[in-house]
Short mmCIF file of C-alpha atoms in Angstrom, two decimals:
data_model
loop_
_atom_site.label_atom_id
_atom_site.label_comp_id
_atom_site.label_asym_id
_atom_site.label_seq_id
_atom_site.Cartn_x
_atom_site.Cartn_y
_atom_site.Cartn_z
CA MET A 2 8.79 20.11 -19.58
CA ARG A 3 9.77 21.45 -16.16
CA PHE A 4 9.51 18.73 -13.54
CA LEU A 5 7.64 19.43 -10.33
CA PHE A 6 8.82 18.30 -6.91
CA GLY A 7 7.66 18.82 -3.35
CA ALA A 8 4.90 16.18 -3.23
CA GLY A 9 6.32 14.80 0.01
CA ARG A 10 7.61 11.43 -1.22
CA PRO A 11 9.89 10.49 -4.15
CA CYS A 12 7.27 8.09 -5.53
CA LEU A 13 4.68 10.89 -5.59
CA ASP A 14 7.11 13.25 -7.31
CA PHE A 15 7.63 10.49 -9.88
CA THR A 16 3.89 10.38 -10.65
CA ARG A 17 4.02 14.12 -11.38
CA THR A 18 6.01 13.50 -14.55
CA VAL A 19 2.55 13.43 -16.15
CA ARG A 20 0.30 16.45 -15.95
CA GLU A 21 -3.45 16.82 -16.35
CA ARG A 22 -4.38 13.17 -16.62
CA ARG A 23 -8.07 14.07 -17.04
CA GLY A 24 -7.52 16.61 -19.80
CA GLU A 25 -4.80 17.12 -22.35
CA MET A 26 -2.24 14.85 -20.79
CA THR A 27 1.31 16.17 -20.87
CA GLU A 28 3.90 13.41 -20.78
CA GLY A 29 7.23 14.40 -19.24
CA LEU A 30 9.07 11.14 -19.90
CA THR A 31 9.31 10.79 -23.64
CA LEU A 32 13.04 10.34 -24.19
CA PRO A 33 15.86 8.62 -22.28
CA ALA A 34 17.27 12.09 -21.56
CA ASP A 35 14.00 13.03 -19.81
CA LEU A 36 14.22 10.05 -17.47
CA ALA A 37 17.90 10.72 -16.71
CA ARG A 38 17.14 14.41 -16.04
CA TRP A 39 14.23 13.59 -13.71
CA VAL A 40 16.41 11.22 -11.66
CA GLU A 41 19.11 13.88 -11.39
CA GLU A 42 16.69 16.68 -10.47
CA ALA A 43 14.98 14.40 -7.93
CA ALA A 44 18.42 13.96 -6.29
CA LEU A 45 18.04 10.18 -6.16
CA PRO A 46 21.13 8.32 -4.94
CA VAL A 47 22.09 6.87 -8.34
CA ARG A 48 22.31 8.83 -11.58
CA LEU A 49 21.27 7.49 -14.97
CA ARG A 50 23.19 8.14 -18.17
CA ALA A 51 20.84 8.93 -21.04
CA GLU A 52 23.11 7.33 -23.62
CA ARG A 53 22.78 3.99 -21.81
CA LEU A 54 18.98 4.09 -21.71
CA THR A 55 16.61 2.91 -24.42
CA SER A 56 13.05 3.83 -25.35
CA GLU A 57 12.05 0.49 -23.81
CA ASP A 58 13.62 1.58 -20.50
CA VAL A 59 11.54 4.76 -20.60
CA GLU A 60 8.40 2.71 -21.23
CA THR A 61 9.27 0.45 -18.29
CA ALA A 62 9.62 3.52 -16.05
CA ARG A 63 6.29 4.91 -17.28
CA ARG A 64 4.53 1.60 -16.56
CA LEU A 65 5.88 1.63 -13.01
CA ARG A 66 4.86 5.29 -12.61
CA GLU A 67 1.28 4.52 -13.60
CA ALA A 68 1.14 1.54 -11.23
CA VAL A 69 2.43 3.75 -8.40
CA TYR A 70 -0.20 6.39 -9.20
CA ASP A 71 -3.05 3.88 -9.35
CA VAL A 72 -2.02 1.99 -6.20
CA VAL A 73 -1.52 5.11 -4.10
CA ARG A 74 -4.71 6.72 -5.38
CA ALA A 75 -6.73 3.57 -4.68
CA ARG A 76 -5.30 3.17 -1.18
CA ALA A 77 -5.84 6.86 -0.37
CA ALA A 78 -9.50 6.43 -1.35
CA GLY A 79 -9.82 3.32 0.84
CA ARG A 80 -10.02 0.91 -2.12
CA ALA A 81 -7.95 -2.16 -2.88
CA PRO A 82 -5.52 -1.57 -5.76
CA SER A 83 -5.57 -3.79 -8.82
CA ALA A 84 -3.72 -7.08 -8.55
CA ALA A 85 -1.71 -6.29 -11.70
CA ASP A 86 -0.46 -2.99 -10.27
CA VAL A 87 0.49 -4.65 -6.98
CA ARG A 88 2.39 -7.37 -8.86
CA LEU A 89 4.29 -4.76 -10.88
CA LEU A 90 5.28 -2.79 -7.77
CA ASN A 91 6.38 -5.95 -6.00
CA ALA A 92 8.39 -7.12 -9.01
CA HIS A 93 10.34 -3.85 -9.17
CA ALA A 94 10.78 -3.71 -5.39
CA ALA A 95 12.33 -7.19 -5.42
CA HIS A 96 15.42 -5.84 -7.20
CA ALA A 97 18.33 -4.36 -5.27
CA PRO A 98 18.02 -0.65 -4.55
CA PRO A 99 21.09 1.63 -4.63
CA ALA A 100 23.70 0.46 -2.09
CA PRO A 101 25.54 2.96 0.14
CA SER A 102 29.26 2.79 0.91
CA LEU A 103 30.94 4.90 3.57
CA LEU A 104 33.85 6.91 2.18
CA PRO A 105 37.32 6.07 3.59
CA ARG A 106 37.39 9.16 5.85
CA GLY A 107 33.95 8.30 7.15
CA ASP A 108 32.60 11.72 6.25
CA GLY A 109 30.35 10.85 3.33
CA VAL A 110 28.53 8.20 1.38
CA GLU A 111 28.71 7.12 -2.22
CA TRP A 112 26.03 5.05 -3.87
CA ALA A 113 26.41 2.24 -6.38
CA ALA A 114 24.25 -0.15 -8.34
CA ASP A 115 25.04 -2.94 -10.77
CA ASP A 116 22.03 -1.90 -12.85
CA PRO A 117 21.34 1.81 -12.18
CA LEU A 118 17.89 1.88 -13.85
CA GLN A 119 16.73 -1.23 -12.03
CA ALA A 120 18.02 0.22 -8.74
CA VAL A 121 16.21 3.54 -9.29
CA LEU A 122 12.94 1.79 -10.10
CA ALA A 123 13.38 -0.51 -7.07
CA PHE A 124 13.92 2.54 -4.87
CA LEU A 125 10.73 4.18 -6.19
CA ALA A 126 8.66 0.97 -5.96
CA ARG A 127 9.78 0.41 -2.36
CA ASP A 128 8.90 3.99 -1.48
CA ALA A 129 5.42 3.51 -2.99
CA ILE A 130 4.91 0.24 -1.11
CA ASP A 131 6.00 1.84 2.15
CA LEU A 132 3.57 4.72 1.60
CA ALA A 133 0.64 2.56 0.50
CA ALA A 134 0.94 0.26 3.52
CA SER A 135 1.52 3.00 6.11
CA PRO A 136 -0.88 5.22 8.08
CA ALA A 137 0.49 8.16 6.03
CA ILE A 138 -1.69 7.00 3.13
CA ALA A 139 -4.60 8.74 4.87
CA ARG A 140 -2.76 12.01 4.31
CA VAL A 141 -2.36 11.60 0.54
CA ARG A 142 -4.45 14.13 -1.38
CA GLU A 143 -5.17 14.94 -5.00
CA CYS A 144 -4.74 18.59 -5.93
CA ALA A 145 -8.06 20.45 -5.80
CA ASP A 146 -7.33 22.27 -9.05
CA PRO A 147 -9.56 20.53 -11.64
CA ARG A 148 -6.78 20.75 -14.25
CA CYS A 149 -4.20 19.12 -11.99
CA THR A 150 -4.09 15.47 -10.98
CA SER A 151 -1.01 15.65 -8.76
CA LEU A 152 -0.97 13.53 -5.64
CA PHE A 153 0.81 14.90 -2.58
CA LEU A 154 1.38 14.03 1.05
CA ASP A 155 -0.37 16.57 3.28
CA THR A 156 2.01 17.17 6.16
CA SER A 157 0.22 20.28 7.41
CA ARG A 158 -0.83 20.12 11.05
CA PRO A 159 -4.59 20.40 10.40
CA GLY A 160 -4.38 18.05 7.41
CA LYS A 161 -6.57 20.26 5.23
CA ARG A 162 -4.19 21.26 2.45
CA ARG A 163 -5.98 21.35 -0.89
CA TRP A 164 -3.39 22.19 -3.53
CA CYS A 165 -0.16 20.60 -4.59
CA SER A 166 3.05 22.60 -4.39
CA ALA A 167 2.87 23.72 -8.01
CA MET A 168 2.37 27.48 -8.08
CA PRO A 169 0.01 27.47 -11.08
CA CYS A 170 -2.61 25.49 -9.15
CA ALA A 171 -2.82 27.79 -6.13
CA ASN A 172 -2.51 30.86 -8.37
CA ARG A 173 -5.37 29.74 -10.62
CA GLN A 174 -7.53 29.32 -7.53
CA LYS A 175 -6.56 32.81 -6.28
CA VAL A 176 -7.46 34.28 -9.67
CA ARG A 177 -10.83 32.47 -9.71
CA ALA A 178 -11.63 33.66 -6.18
CA TYR A 179 -10.59 37.23 -7.05
CA ARG A 180 -12.73 37.28 -10.19
CA ALA A 181 -15.67 35.85 -8.25
CA ARG A 182 -15.33 38.62 -5.63
CA ARG A 183 -15.12 41.31 -8.30
CA GLY A 184 -18.01 39.81 -10.25
CA SER A 185 -20.24 39.75 -7.20
CA GLY A 186 -20.22 43.47 -6.80
CA GLY A 187 -16.81 44.13 -5.30
CA GLY A 188 -16.10 46.51 -8.13
CA GLY A 189 -13.27 48.47 -6.60
CA GLY A 190 -10.16 49.86 -8.11
CA SER A 191 -6.78 48.35 -7.85
CA GLY A 192 -6.86 47.21 -4.19
CA GLU A 193 -5.73 43.65 -3.68
CA GLY A 194 -4.56 41.92 -6.80
CA GLY A 195 -5.23 38.42 -7.92
CA GLY A 196 -1.84 37.61 -6.63
CA ALA A 197 0.96 35.69 -8.11
CA GLY A 198 3.08 34.13 -5.47
#
Protein backbone atom coordinates (compact mmCIF):
# COMPACT_ATOMS: atom_id res chain seq x y z
CA MET A 1 0.00 0.00 0.00
CA ARG A 2 1.21 3.50 -0.83
CA PHE A 3 1.07 5.72 2.24
CA LEU A 4 -0.58 9.12 1.98
CA PHE A 5 0.79 12.26 3.60
CA GLY A 6 -0.14 15.92 3.60
CA ALA A 7 -2.93 15.84 6.20
CA GLY A 8 -1.34 18.75 8.04
CA ARG A 9 -0.18 16.98 11.21
CA PRO A 10 1.89 13.80 11.74
CA CYS A 11 -0.85 12.26 13.90
CA LEU A 12 -3.39 12.77 11.09
CA ASP A 13 -1.03 11.25 8.53
CA PHE A 14 -0.72 8.28 10.90
CA THR A 15 -4.51 7.75 10.87
CA ARG A 16 -4.36 7.55 7.07
CA THR A 17 -2.57 4.20 7.24
CA VAL A 18 -6.13 2.83 7.05
CA ARG A 19 -8.31 3.61 4.06
CA GLU A 20 -12.07 3.51 3.61
CA ARG A 21 -13.08 2.78 7.18
CA ARG A 22 -16.77 2.73 6.20
CA GLY A 23 -16.35 0.34 3.29
CA GLU A 24 -13.79 -2.29 2.44
CA MET A 25 -11.17 -1.24 4.94
CA THR A 26 -7.62 -1.36 3.65
CA GLU A 27 -5.07 -1.82 6.42
CA GLY A 28 -1.64 -0.38 5.68
CA LEU A 29 0.10 -1.61 8.83
CA THR A 30 0.10 -5.38 8.65
CA LEU A 31 3.78 -6.22 9.04
CA PRO A 32 6.68 -4.76 11.04
CA ALA A 33 8.20 -3.65 7.73
CA ASP A 34 5.06 -1.57 7.01
CA LEU A 35 5.38 0.30 10.30
CA ALA A 36 9.10 0.91 9.78
CA ARG A 37 8.45 2.15 6.22
CA TRP A 38 5.68 4.52 7.34
CA VAL A 39 7.94 6.06 10.00
CA GLU A 40 10.70 6.53 7.42
CA GLU A 41 8.39 8.01 4.77
CA ALA A 42 6.80 10.30 7.37
CA ALA A 43 10.33 11.64 8.08
CA LEU A 44 9.89 11.24 11.83
CA PRO A 45 13.02 11.99 13.87
CA VAL A 46 13.73 8.36 14.82
CA ARG A 47 13.80 5.43 12.42
CA LEU A 48 12.52 1.95 13.26
CA ARG A 49 14.24 -1.24 12.17
CA ALA A 50 11.73 -3.81 10.96
CA GLU A 51 13.81 -6.73 12.19
CA ARG A 52 13.54 -5.40 15.75
CA LEU A 53 9.75 -5.04 15.63
CA THR A 54 7.19 -7.73 16.40
CA SER A 55 3.61 -8.30 15.32
CA GLU A 56 2.64 -7.18 18.84
CA ASP A 57 4.44 -3.86 18.24
CA VAL A 58 2.41 -3.37 15.07
CA GLU A 59 -0.80 -4.09 16.98
CA THR A 60 0.22 -1.56 19.64
CA ALA A 61 0.75 1.07 16.93
CA ARG A 62 -2.62 0.26 15.35
CA ARG A 63 -4.39 0.62 18.71
CA LEU A 64 -2.82 4.04 19.20
CA ARG A 65 -3.75 5.02 15.63
CA GLU A 66 -7.40 4.17 16.22
CA ALA A 67 -7.44 6.09 19.51
CA VAL A 68 -5.94 9.12 17.73
CA TYR A 69 -8.56 8.87 14.98
CA ASP A 70 -11.46 8.55 17.42
CA VAL A 71 -10.27 11.32 19.76
CA VAL A 72 -9.58 13.82 16.97
CA ARG A 73 -12.82 12.99 15.17
CA ALA A 74 -14.85 13.36 18.37
CA ARG A 75 -13.21 16.67 19.28
CA ALA A 76 -13.63 18.02 15.74
CA ALA A 77 -17.36 17.23 16.00
CA GLY A 78 -17.59 18.97 19.39
CA ARG A 79 -18.02 15.72 21.34
CA ALA A 80 -16.06 14.39 24.29
CA PRO A 81 -13.80 11.48 23.31
CA SER A 82 -14.08 8.14 25.07
CA ALA A 83 -12.27 7.82 28.38
CA ALA A 84 -10.46 4.69 27.16
CA ASP A 85 -9.06 6.50 24.11
CA VAL A 86 -7.94 9.45 26.24
CA ARG A 87 -6.20 7.08 28.68
CA LEU A 88 -4.39 5.34 25.82
CA LEU A 89 -3.17 8.63 24.32
CA ASN A 90 -2.02 9.85 27.72
CA ALA A 91 -0.22 6.59 28.46
CA HIS A 92 1.78 6.77 25.22
CA ALA A 93 2.45 10.49 25.62
CA ALA A 94 3.94 9.87 29.07
CA HIS A 95 6.93 8.11 27.51
CA ALA A 96 9.98 10.03 26.35
CA PRO A 97 9.78 11.30 22.77
CA PRO A 98 12.88 11.34 20.54
CA ALA A 99 15.62 13.52 22.08
CA PRO A 100 17.64 15.95 19.94
CA SER A 101 21.40 16.46 20.26
CA LEU A 102 23.28 19.27 18.56
CA LEU A 103 26.13 18.00 16.40
CA PRO A 104 29.67 19.05 17.46
CA ARG A 105 29.94 21.72 14.73
CA GLY A 106 26.57 23.10 15.74
CA ASP A 107 25.22 22.78 12.21
CA GLY A 108 22.78 19.93 12.63
CA VAL A 109 20.79 17.74 14.96
CA GLU A 110 20.73 14.02 15.52
CA TRP A 111 17.92 12.26 17.30
CA ALA A 112 18.09 9.36 19.73
CA ALA A 113 15.77 7.22 21.79
CA ASP A 114 16.36 4.37 24.21
CA ASP A 115 13.24 2.66 22.86
CA PRO A 116 12.66 3.89 19.28
CA LEU A 117 9.12 2.48 18.94
CA GLN A 118 8.01 3.91 22.27
CA ALA A 119 9.54 7.28 21.32
CA VAL A 120 7.76 7.33 17.93
CA LEU A 121 4.41 6.49 19.52
CA ALA A 122 5.00 9.12 22.23
CA PHE A 123 5.72 11.70 19.54
CA LEU A 124 2.49 10.83 17.70
CA ALA A 125 0.39 10.74 20.89
CA ARG A 126 1.71 14.13 21.97
CA ASP A 127 0.95 15.58 18.54
CA ALA A 128 -2.62 14.24 18.77
CA ILE A 129 -3.07 15.66 22.28
CA ASP A 130 -1.75 19.04 21.17
CA LEU A 131 -4.16 19.07 18.22
CA ALA A 132 -7.19 17.85 20.18
CA ALA A 133 -6.75 20.49 22.89
CA SER A 134 -5.96 23.40 20.55
CA PRO A 135 -8.19 25.82 18.62
CA ALA A 136 -6.90 24.13 15.43
CA ILE A 137 -9.28 21.23 16.14
CA ALA A 138 -12.04 23.39 14.64
CA ARG A 139 -10.18 23.18 11.34
CA VAL A 140 -10.02 19.37 11.21
CA ARG A 141 -12.19 17.98 8.41
CA GLU A 142 -13.11 14.56 7.09
CA CYS A 143 -12.67 14.13 3.34
CA ALA A 144 -15.95 14.75 1.49
CA ASP A 145 -15.39 11.74 -0.76
CA PRO A 146 -17.81 9.08 0.56
CA ARG A 147 -15.19 6.35 0.00
CA CYS A 148 -12.51 8.19 1.96
CA THR A 149 -12.40 8.66 5.71
CA SER A 150 -9.18 10.68 5.88
CA LEU A 151 -8.98 13.46 8.43
CA PHE A 152 -7.00 16.57 7.52
CA LEU A 153 -6.22 19.99 8.91
CA ASP A 154 -7.78 22.66 6.71
CA THR A 155 -5.21 25.44 6.54
CA SER A 156 -6.86 27.23 3.62
CA ARG A 157 -7.69 30.87 4.30
CA PRO A 158 -11.47 30.51 3.89
CA GLY A 159 -11.50 27.21 5.80
CA LYS A 160 -13.77 25.52 3.27
CA ARG A 161 -11.55 22.76 1.91
CA ARG A 162 -13.56 19.58 1.33
CA TRP A 163 -11.12 16.93 0.13
CA CYS A 164 -7.99 15.45 1.59
CA SER A 165 -4.74 15.73 -0.34
CA ALA A 166 -5.12 12.32 -1.97
CA MET A 167 -5.56 12.82 -5.70
CA PRO A 168 -8.10 10.01 -6.14
CA CYS A 169 -10.63 11.80 -3.92
CA ALA A 170 -10.61 15.13 -5.77
CA ASN A 171 -10.39 13.33 -9.12
CA ARG A 172 -13.40 11.13 -8.37
CA GLN A 173 -15.37 14.27 -7.53
CA LYS A 174 -14.27 15.93 -10.79
CA VAL A 175 -15.34 12.86 -12.74
CA ARG A 176 -18.74 12.77 -10.99
CA ALA A 177 -19.30 16.48 -11.66
CA TYR A 178 -18.25 16.06 -15.31
CA ARG A 179 -20.59 13.11 -15.83
CA ALA A 180 -23.43 15.01 -14.16
CA ARG A 181 -22.87 17.96 -16.52
CA ARG A 182 -22.78 15.70 -19.57
CA GLY A 183 -25.81 13.74 -18.39
CA SER A 184 -27.85 16.89 -17.91
CA GLY A 185 -27.74 17.82 -21.54
CA GLY A 186 -24.23 19.18 -21.95
CA GLY A 187 -23.66 16.67 -24.70
CA GLY A 188 -20.70 18.28 -26.39
CA GLY A 189 -17.67 16.79 -27.96
CA SER A 190 -14.30 16.61 -26.40
CA GLY A 191 -14.18 20.07 -24.75
CA GLU A 192 -13.08 19.99 -21.15
CA GLY A 193 -12.14 16.59 -19.87
CA GLY A 194 -12.94 15.03 -16.57
CA GLY A 195 -9.49 15.97 -15.55
CA ALA A 196 -6.83 14.05 -13.84
CA GLY A 197 -4.57 16.30 -11.90
